[in-house]
XYZ file of C-alpha atoms in Angstrom:
607
model
C -0.023 -0.153 0.303
C 1.512 3.449 -1.021
C 2.310 5.759 1.820
C 0.071 8.887 1.872
C 2.283 12.015 1.704
C 1.638 14.734 4.484
C 2.012 18.313 3.637
C 3.105 20.736 6.710
C 1.558 24.312 6.462
C 4.310 26.885 6.970
C 3.924 28.747 10.424
C 3.644 32.460 9.304
C 2.881 33.623 12.943
C 5.275 36.585 13.720
C 6.137 37.945 17.239
C 6.465 41.493 18.125
C 7.933 42.273 21.736
C 8.281 45.431 23.789
C 10.497 44.766 26.697
C 12.262 48.291 27.116
C 10.276 51.374 27.536
C 13.341 53.561 28.488
C 13.379 55.697 25.111
C 10.926 58.396 26.008
C 8.900 60.791 24.190
C 9.240 61.655 20.463
C 6.982 64.231 18.981
C 9.222 64.956 16.021
C 9.368 61.876 13.889
C 6.478 59.971 12.348
C 5.032 57.329 15.011
C 5.941 54.591 12.714
C 9.503 55.559 12.541
C 10.409 56.086 16.096
C 12.690 53.674 17.931
C 10.574 50.827 19.468
C 11.560 51.907 23.023
C 10.280 55.364 22.370
C 6.538 56.549 22.581
C 4.730 59.074 20.313
C 2.497 60.159 22.953
C 2.388 59.734 26.771
C 1.383 61.499 30.134
C 2.191 61.087 33.773
C 4.851 58.154 33.328
C 8.336 57.559 34.679
C 10.413 54.860 32.722
C 14.093 55.061 34.529
C 14.257 51.518 35.023
C 12.794 50.597 31.638
C 9.508 49.674 32.661
C 6.394 52.036 32.582
C 5.346 53.396 35.839
C 3.320 56.316 37.266
C 4.961 59.566 38.239
C 4.637 60.407 42.029
C 1.489 61.995 43.150
C 1.197 65.219 45.156
C -0.428 66.161 48.618
C -1.184 69.557 50.481
C 1.756 70.703 52.763
C -0.864 72.310 54.918
C -4.798 71.623 54.910
C -6.348 75.134 54.189
C -5.870 77.343 51.147
C -4.801 81.097 52.069
C -7.270 82.352 49.664
C -7.654 82.685 45.969
C -4.644 83.678 44.130
C -1.282 82.014 43.413
C 1.615 81.413 45.596
C 4.198 83.931 44.558
C 7.337 82.300 46.065
C 8.498 79.345 47.878
C 12.036 78.640 49.866
C 13.553 76.711 52.421
C 15.861 78.826 54.555
C 18.521 76.820 56.561
C 20.789 78.738 58.997
C 24.232 77.728 60.143
C 22.849 76.765 63.562
C 20.686 74.069 62.106
C 17.512 76.102 62.223
C 15.139 75.831 59.271
C 12.546 78.074 57.833
C 9.973 77.488 55.140
C 9.336 80.779 53.603
C 6.253 81.445 51.187
C 4.718 84.688 49.605
C 0.985 84.985 48.848
C -0.863 88.030 48.029
C 0.635 90.964 49.922
C 2.336 88.702 52.938
C 5.226 87.004 53.634
C 4.718 83.773 55.616
C 6.589 81.017 57.390
C 5.323 77.544 57.498
C 6.343 74.403 59.857
C 5.425 70.849 59.576
C 1.891 70.472 58.231
C 0.643 73.598 59.966
C -1.047 76.427 58.596
C 1.234 79.326 57.329
C 1.894 82.366 59.776
C 2.144 85.895 58.363
C 5.406 87.701 59.348
C 5.059 90.648 56.856
C 2.366 92.582 55.371
C 2.206 95.201 52.612
C 4.236 93.087 50.376
C 4.053 93.627 46.530
C 1.480 90.830 44.941
C 4.270 89.704 42.529
C 6.644 86.619 41.912
C 9.251 86.391 44.475
C 12.822 85.065 44.602
C 14.924 84.211 47.472
C 18.941 83.939 48.332
C 20.961 83.531 51.300
C 24.156 85.353 52.163
C 26.127 85.226 55.442
C 23.349 83.300 57.084
C 20.740 85.744 56.133
C 17.910 85.287 53.696
C 16.876 87.869 51.240
C 13.536 88.321 49.296
C 12.933 90.233 45.954
C 9.928 90.476 43.991
C 10.564 93.428 41.519
C 9.302 96.084 44.177
C 10.456 94.880 47.632
C 13.983 93.950 48.838
C 13.575 92.263 52.535
C 15.772 90.503 54.645
C 14.920 87.801 57.089
C 17.232 86.505 59.730
C 15.085 83.770 61.345
C 13.553 86.536 63.717
C 13.259 89.895 62.126
C 11.900 90.806 58.695
C 13.451 94.075 57.395
C 13.464 96.481 54.438
C 16.995 96.247 53.267
C 17.112 99.736 52.055
C 16.241 100.996 55.682
C 19.657 100.056 56.983
C 21.712 99.949 53.781
C 25.342 100.662 54.066
C 26.337 104.400 53.924
C 29.507 104.854 52.029
C 32.184 107.392 52.659
C 32.456 109.034 49.266
C 35.335 111.483 49.749
C 38.190 111.590 52.327
C 40.763 114.152 53.239
C 38.469 117.090 52.418
C 39.070 120.591 53.914
C 36.377 122.208 55.774
C 35.691 124.692 52.931
C 36.489 122.602 50.007
C 39.745 124.290 49.457
C 42.608 123.715 49.139
C 41.890 120.090 49.288
C 38.370 118.914 47.721
C 38.737 115.462 48.676
C 39.900 112.077 47.442
C 37.377 109.844 46.080
C 36.975 106.877 48.172
C 33.776 104.704 47.903
C 31.180 105.010 45.304
C 27.390 106.133 46.164
C 25.148 103.253 47.276
C 22.317 102.720 44.830
C 20.229 101.618 47.715
C 20.873 104.329 50.181
C 20.381 108.139 50.134
C 23.052 108.571 52.825
C 26.765 109.500 52.145
C 29.748 110.328 54.396
C 32.233 113.003 53.840
C 35.448 112.868 55.685
C 37.232 116.086 56.549
C 40.725 116.768 57.914
C 39.967 119.498 60.503
C 42.284 122.804 60.522
C 41.553 123.765 64.185
C 40.113 127.139 63.181
C 37.060 126.385 61.055
C 33.573 125.928 62.363
C 31.792 125.863 59.055
C 32.385 122.828 56.922
C 30.915 122.620 53.440
C 29.602 119.503 51.974
C 30.198 119.389 47.976
C 26.212 118.713 47.696
C 23.484 121.195 47.990
C 19.750 120.851 48.686
C 20.040 118.177 51.110
C 17.153 115.918 52.182
C 15.283 116.617 55.479
C 16.842 113.475 57.188
C 18.757 114.769 60.031
C 22.597 114.695 59.718
C 25.116 113.117 62.136
C 28.805 113.675 62.619
C 31.708 112.086 64.280
C 34.394 114.557 65.536
C 37.555 112.905 67.068
C 35.367 109.645 67.680
C 32.842 111.386 69.378
C 29.154 111.405 67.984
C 27.777 114.814 67.481
C 23.960 115.633 66.891
C 22.193 118.089 64.732
C 20.547 121.144 66.481
C 22.641 120.195 69.651
C 26.155 120.067 68.246
C 25.905 121.663 65.026
C 23.292 123.206 62.660
C 22.764 122.481 58.802
C 22.047 125.080 55.919
C 20.503 122.204 53.642
C 20.255 124.643 50.704
C 24.029 125.371 50.763
C 25.368 121.960 52.371
C 27.091 124.097 55.115
C 27.440 122.592 58.520
C 28.375 124.879 61.366
C 29.619 123.361 64.634
C 28.994 124.690 67.827
C 32.526 123.831 68.891
C 35.568 124.091 66.508
C 37.054 120.618 65.865
C 40.561 120.275 66.649
C 43.087 119.698 64.026
C 43.386 116.332 62.662
C 43.189 113.923 59.571
C 40.046 112.552 58.496
C 38.742 113.371 61.970
C 35.476 114.785 61.063
C 32.994 112.679 59.204
C 29.614 113.788 58.503
C 26.793 111.624 57.185
C 24.239 113.412 55.001
C 21.264 112.398 52.667
C 20.249 113.230 49.162
C 17.856 110.666 47.646
C 18.468 112.175 43.961
C 22.154 111.211 43.987
C 20.948 107.434 44.188
C 18.505 105.089 42.533
C 17.140 102.174 44.667
C 14.706 101.451 42.196
C 17.466 100.184 39.756
C 18.047 97.266 42.385
C 14.747 97.125 43.863
C 12.934 96.494 40.452
C 15.407 93.408 39.683
C 13.892 90.076 39.619
C 16.986 87.619 38.851
C 19.389 87.099 41.546
C 22.478 85.100 42.011
C 25.417 84.850 44.371
C 28.928 84.568 43.275
C 32.440 85.724 43.653
C 34.769 83.717 41.571
C 35.435 80.332 43.722
C 33.312 81.716 46.528
C 29.942 83.114 46.972
C 30.511 86.689 48.397
C 28.899 88.975 46.005
C 25.410 89.392 44.932
C 24.231 90.003 41.300
C 20.805 91.290 40.296
C 19.148 91.704 36.757
C 15.792 91.495 35.279
C 14.997 95.420 35.758
C 12.328 95.929 33.062
C 13.411 99.417 32.641
C 17.072 98.201 32.096
C 16.548 94.509 30.844
C 20.320 94.228 29.564
C 22.146 95.301 32.729
C 23.684 93.319 35.517
C 24.367 95.166 39.124
C 26.495 93.493 41.607
C 26.981 94.236 45.340
C 30.508 95.133 46.934
C 32.196 94.166 50.093
C 32.695 96.833 52.748
C 35.733 95.952 55.016
C 35.449 92.228 55.419
C 31.393 92.297 55.393
C 29.593 90.239 52.980
C 27.367 92.609 51.156
C 23.674 92.394 50.168
C 23.074 96.190 51.129
C 25.992 97.961 49.162
C 25.393 98.228 45.494
C 27.935 100.969 44.209
C 26.640 103.230 41.343
C 29.601 102.190 39.114
C 29.163 98.515 39.742
C 27.383 97.196 36.731
C 27.721 95.562 33.329
C 25.991 96.098 29.997
C 25.023 92.736 28.368
C 24.395 92.417 24.735
C 20.830 91.348 25.027
C 17.952 91.296 27.495
C 19.193 89.009 30.496
C 16.970 85.884 31.605
C 19.167 84.173 33.806
C 22.320 84.097 36.008
C 24.118 80.717 37.023
C 27.101 80.387 39.209
C 29.009 77.129 38.134
C 32.545 76.474 38.825
C 34.594 79.843 38.794
C 32.123 81.642 36.391
C 28.825 83.392 36.599
C 26.901 82.228 33.332
C 24.506 84.930 31.835
C 21.756 83.876 29.562
C 20.069 86.447 27.554
C 17.946 87.129 24.484
C 20.730 87.273 21.891
C 22.907 84.490 23.381
C 24.944 83.525 26.251
C 28.212 84.739 27.984
C 29.838 84.969 31.451
C 31.166 86.954 34.216
C 34.699 86.265 35.628
C 36.245 87.431 38.872
C 39.431 89.423 38.424
C 41.249 91.167 41.345
C 41.183 94.859 41.117
C 43.385 97.516 42.751
C 40.784 98.346 45.442
C 38.142 95.541 45.008
C 37.296 92.768 42.531
C 35.743 93.393 39.075
C 33.746 91.127 37.071
C 34.366 91.555 33.338
C 31.658 90.086 30.854
C 32.642 87.822 27.706
C 30.495 86.314 25.138
C 30.194 82.361 24.549
C 27.463 82.435 21.773
C 25.502 84.904 20.087
C 23.151 82.711 18.032
C 20.826 80.846 20.432
C 19.566 83.089 23.067
C 16.988 82.538 26.101
C 14.164 84.565 26.679
C 12.290 82.585 29.371
C 13.763 83.422 32.810
C 11.856 80.773 34.726
C 13.764 78.154 32.649
C 17.321 78.492 34.235
C 18.612 75.615 36.095
C 21.907 74.344 37.024
C 22.323 70.558 35.992
C 25.654 68.709 36.383
C 27.556 71.836 36.345
C 25.941 73.009 32.939
C 23.177 75.644 32.634
C 19.739 74.737 31.379
C 17.720 77.571 29.752
C 14.983 77.741 27.183
C 13.794 80.025 24.433
C 10.378 80.422 22.676
C 12.203 79.884 19.286
C 14.779 77.116 19.875
C 13.154 75.230 23.095
C 15.448 74.056 25.702
C 19.242 74.448 25.571
C 22.208 73.328 27.448
C 25.259 75.434 28.051
C 28.160 72.823 28.464
C 30.581 74.390 30.920
C 33.379 71.785 30.037
C 33.627 72.934 26.571
C 36.037 75.733 25.414
C 34.727 78.887 25.949
C 33.839 81.053 22.785
C 33.136 77.827 21.049
C 29.736 78.096 19.267
C 29.077 74.347 19.778
C 29.052 75.034 23.474
C 25.305 75.803 23.268
C 23.384 72.687 22.497
C 19.571 72.154 21.673
C 18.463 69.347 23.663
C 14.461 69.518 23.182
C 14.404 68.652 19.489
C 12.185 65.338 19.998
C 9.668 67.393 21.646
C 9.748 70.974 20.324
C 6.924 70.188 17.802
C 5.162 67.283 16.200
C 4.510 66.953 12.450
C 1.784 68.749 10.564
C -0.749 65.669 11.297
C -0.485 66.803 15.232
C -0.160 70.580 15.514
C -1.467 70.485 19.050
C 1.659 68.575 20.118
C 5.019 70.394 21.163
C 6.766 72.515 23.570
C 7.042 75.251 21.158
C 3.165 75.352 20.607
C 2.424 76.103 24.229
C 0.665 79.643 24.624
C 2.544 82.058 27.132
C 5.730 79.937 27.104
C 7.716 82.953 28.071
C 6.078 82.564 31.432
C 7.241 79.065 32.108
C 8.963 77.808 35.233
C 11.231 75.197 36.055
C 12.632 72.689 38.629
C 15.702 70.503 38.913
C 15.329 67.294 41.229
C 16.196 63.672 41.547
C 17.768 63.603 37.875
C 14.495 65.296 36.535
C 14.487 68.955 34.852
C 10.931 70.022 34.256
C 9.743 73.066 32.244
C 5.926 73.841 33.106
C 3.557 76.111 31.725
C -0.285 75.928 31.368
C -0.559 73.244 34.205
C 1.736 70.837 31.847
C 5.524 69.764 32.334
C 7.860 68.719 29.847
C 10.468 66.685 31.816
C 13.854 65.722 30.882
C 15.195 62.732 32.660
C 18.996 63.711 32.392
C 19.993 60.362 33.593
C 18.668 58.577 30.497
C 18.678 61.704 28.545
C 14.898 61.353 27.445
C 11.948 63.430 27.480
C 8.607 62.792 29.324
C 5.369 64.821 29.577
C 3.109 65.385 32.648
C -0.334 67.111 33.123
C -2.280 68.425 36.114
C 0.440 70.334 37.318
C -1.015 73.561 38.526
C 2.426 75.202 39.560
C 3.363 78.752 40.032
C 6.705 78.160 41.643
C 8.727 75.146 42.606
C 11.095 74.491 45.629
C 12.985 71.638 47.343
C 11.859 71.389 50.616
C 12.956 68.466 53.201
C 14.591 66.782 50.225
C 11.331 66.557 48.485
C 10.040 68.596 45.652
C 7.257 71.012 46.223
C 5.309 73.619 44.392
C 2.980 76.375 44.846
C -0.328 76.478 43.416
C -1.133 78.894 40.509
C -4.733 79.523 41.541
C -4.749 78.796 45.389
C -2.800 79.928 48.375
C -1.550 76.097 48.549
C 1.641 74.418 48.787
C 1.687 70.872 47.274
C 4.491 68.220 47.917
C 5.363 65.298 45.636
C 5.322 62.070 47.334
C 6.381 58.734 45.604
C 4.174 56.488 48.154
C 0.995 57.991 46.898
C -0.981 57.622 43.476
C -3.245 60.579 43.292
C -3.142 64.223 42.939
C -4.601 66.044 46.361
C -7.316 63.380 46.068
C -7.610 62.960 42.210
C -6.700 60.009 40.093
C -3.686 60.409 38.184
C -4.112 59.537 34.232
C -1.267 57.997 33.249
C -0.834 56.342 29.756
C 1.811 55.734 27.276
C 1.377 54.301 23.466
C 3.562 52.268 21.450
C 4.877 53.342 18.268
C 2.759 52.680 15.089
C 3.524 49.268 13.606
C 2.979 47.970 10.141
C 5.868 45.536 9.703
C 7.229 46.922 6.548
C 4.090 46.024 4.778
C 1.889 49.129 5.396
C -0.759 48.108 2.669
C -1.134 44.456 4.167
C -3.764 43.394 6.816
C -2.116 42.038 9.958
C -4.294 39.808 11.957
C -3.412 39.799 15.791
C -4.272 36.681 17.465
C -2.566 36.741 20.947
C -1.177 39.101 23.578
C 1.253 38.428 26.541
C 1.305 41.323 28.911
C 3.771 41.318 31.608
C 3.613 43.589 34.700
C 5.033 44.225 38.183
C 2.774 43.708 41.155
C 2.286 46.489 43.491
C 0.130 47.247 46.642
C -2.629 48.686 44.640
C -2.323 48.728 40.906
C -3.916 47.600 37.512
C -3.497 48.488 33.663
C -5.734 48.852 30.715
C -4.156 47.733 27.553
C -6.008 49.442 24.631
C -5.726 48.505 20.971
C -5.619 51.305 18.602
C -5.928 51.152 14.792
C -5.544 53.683 11.947
C -9.323 54.033 11.908
C -9.142 55.528 15.330
C -10.636 52.776 16.936
C -9.630 52.215 20.711
C -10.944 48.967 22.332
C -9.734 47.700 25.556
C -7.704 44.362 24.666
C -7.385 43.183 28.301
C -7.756 44.622 31.773
C -4.923 43.519 34.244
C -5.129 43.533 37.954
C -1.499 43.752 39.453
C -2.341 44.232 43.097
C -0.546 42.285 45.708
C -0.879 42.371 49.508
C 1.018 44.727 51.620
C 0.369 46.629 54.845
C 1.702 49.804 53.106
C -1.288 51.614 51.913
C -3.754 48.737 52.870
C -7.320 49.142 51.896
C -10.139 46.801 52.306
C -11.675 47.740 48.894
C -8.693 46.535 47.156
C -8.084 43.574 49.401
C -6.147 40.477 47.654
C -4.754 37.363 49.175
C -1.821 37.495 46.677
C 1.415 38.178 48.362
C 3.910 37.481 45.312
C 5.885 40.299 44.022
C 7.212 38.304 41.174
C 6.162 39.653 37.408
C 2.619 38.623 36.594
C 1.775 37.697 33.156
C -1.681 37.847 31.567
C -2.477 36.307 28.108
C -5.283 37.252 26.042
C -6.447 35.568 22.635
C -8.023 38.038 20.143
C -8.681 38.557 16.338
C -7.969 42.206 15.586
C -7.413 43.118 11.754
C -5.270 46.483 10.695
C -2.614 47.432 8.282
C -1.147 49.796 11.068
C -1.648 49.231 14.674
C -0.551 50.316 18.017
C -1.137 49.691 21.739
C -1.689 52.123 24.478
C -1.210 51.441 28.351
C -3.344 53.263 30.691
C -4.365 53.585 34.442
C -6.722 56.385 35.629
C -7.866 54.897 38.950
C -7.587 56.741 42.132
C -4.741 55.504 44.356
C -3.464 52.866 41.960
C -0.259 52.589 40.088
C 0.894 50.663 37.199
C 4.197 49.142 36.268
C 4.514 47.587 32.811
C 7.331 45.048 32.142
C 6.792 43.883 28.637
C 4.173 43.113 25.895
C 4.347 40.311 23.374
C 2.207 40.510 20.417
C 1.627 37.534 17.933
C 0.249 38.299 14.633
C -0.211 36.658 10.961
C 0.094 38.491 7.825
C -3.160 38.534 5.955
C -4.179 39.740 2.440
C -3.258 43.086 0.837
C -5.665 45.919 1.190
C -7.531 46.473 -2.202
């Protein structure tokens, strides 16, 4: 009997596996051409370990809002003695806040404007473009009230002749006060100041180290600037020092109207730099030491630099102060002068500038900034200065999507000049309109967060916090919670668009294997997306495992295994292009996707 020949049908089933999601977001390229570990769209996820997880949620730092209106500033002030103070500004008040207690007002009459903070010589300082305050942990004061009064002339003769005096210190922009040091001749009772039309503020004098009081020890002719002593001062050198006031000689508004601050002094931090004055946007002012005193209250009228663009930020890295401005980038360096340091300016790059002041951050000894035309830039501090390649565009993948998605991309955001930023735990975030473009600079990838209503950011007690842009509330990110102030976090990510190199042929998807990490409370929806816009839930996977951390009877399970969970699903879906979407939008639940394996067959060609 002849043998019957068997014909084995060739197995045409193909497998597609996603086991690495660490490529981040790519708006720039066509969704079918991006790398397999990238995503064309996502929100509220983190992928640092190669899996997909939700970003941390946030909670209130204190229970009750101060009222309607955004938080203007937030800062943690640490003193050398170990005392720590949380400072925040809201409305027209400055507050301190401790633990989870409600904030306590320590200063009223504050301008309702964005505030910045810095610390010098163990004292914190607060600026908002109108006010300039200091806080030492006990007292909050206006810096101009007790600003340094310089001795502008020394060795002056009582009448101004034969010796008109030698220039000593420059006028302080913050103070109407000035001192003239005379060398008494032993015969003159009248001492003529070199300035007329003095302010009404009472003058003071020191004669041979003895304090003298106006109307008691001397009289003043404010029109002529003549001071007449009751007792003739004895002969001496610089032994008569008169303190007078004339506001028209100075301009405190030059300093008080600044909004950008930095502390720098070569390899140390002993000098304060201010910029961002809207009337002089291309100027940088700096303080000067007097004696051995660290100075945040002496800004000489000759201590400023002209910058070739409107300044957007100052960053102290190594022994330079980097200056970002609208036309490019440069730096100020420390040079020892004859009597005091000087800080000459030099250009780095005049092609790619920054016009978003809130974008400036120091990241791994480089400056990160942003512009409304080029996106987010990195100034590499370890490159040769004046090398035009030292300014690098790093947000090319997220700046804009293709013509098919005109709603996607950083550069499509409205009011981008108002964006703010943070640098925390290896992430740089640029936030505007309640969304954040997040650079994971450990992986060098981009992500995207929503529902971040931030007006300012600050690191407090080693956690990232932000002020609300609508309410008098501070929020604190917490990696142990999976909600935003009680609201579910909608986290999702899509795979790239697949067509297996045959975009005109139908693929028949038959099986899915989804692997996830278990967690205290978690689940994931896997959605199938086709070119026709159909979004079907292919499977739902519960990934909860028992743990006392965050225990809830509502989500109770006897499962105690924390090994990866695999769920297999048979299906029959037909499409020439397809992709999948991982999603969790459940209150207090996380998700953590390890891998997805897809089995499919090649069908017929489309007609």
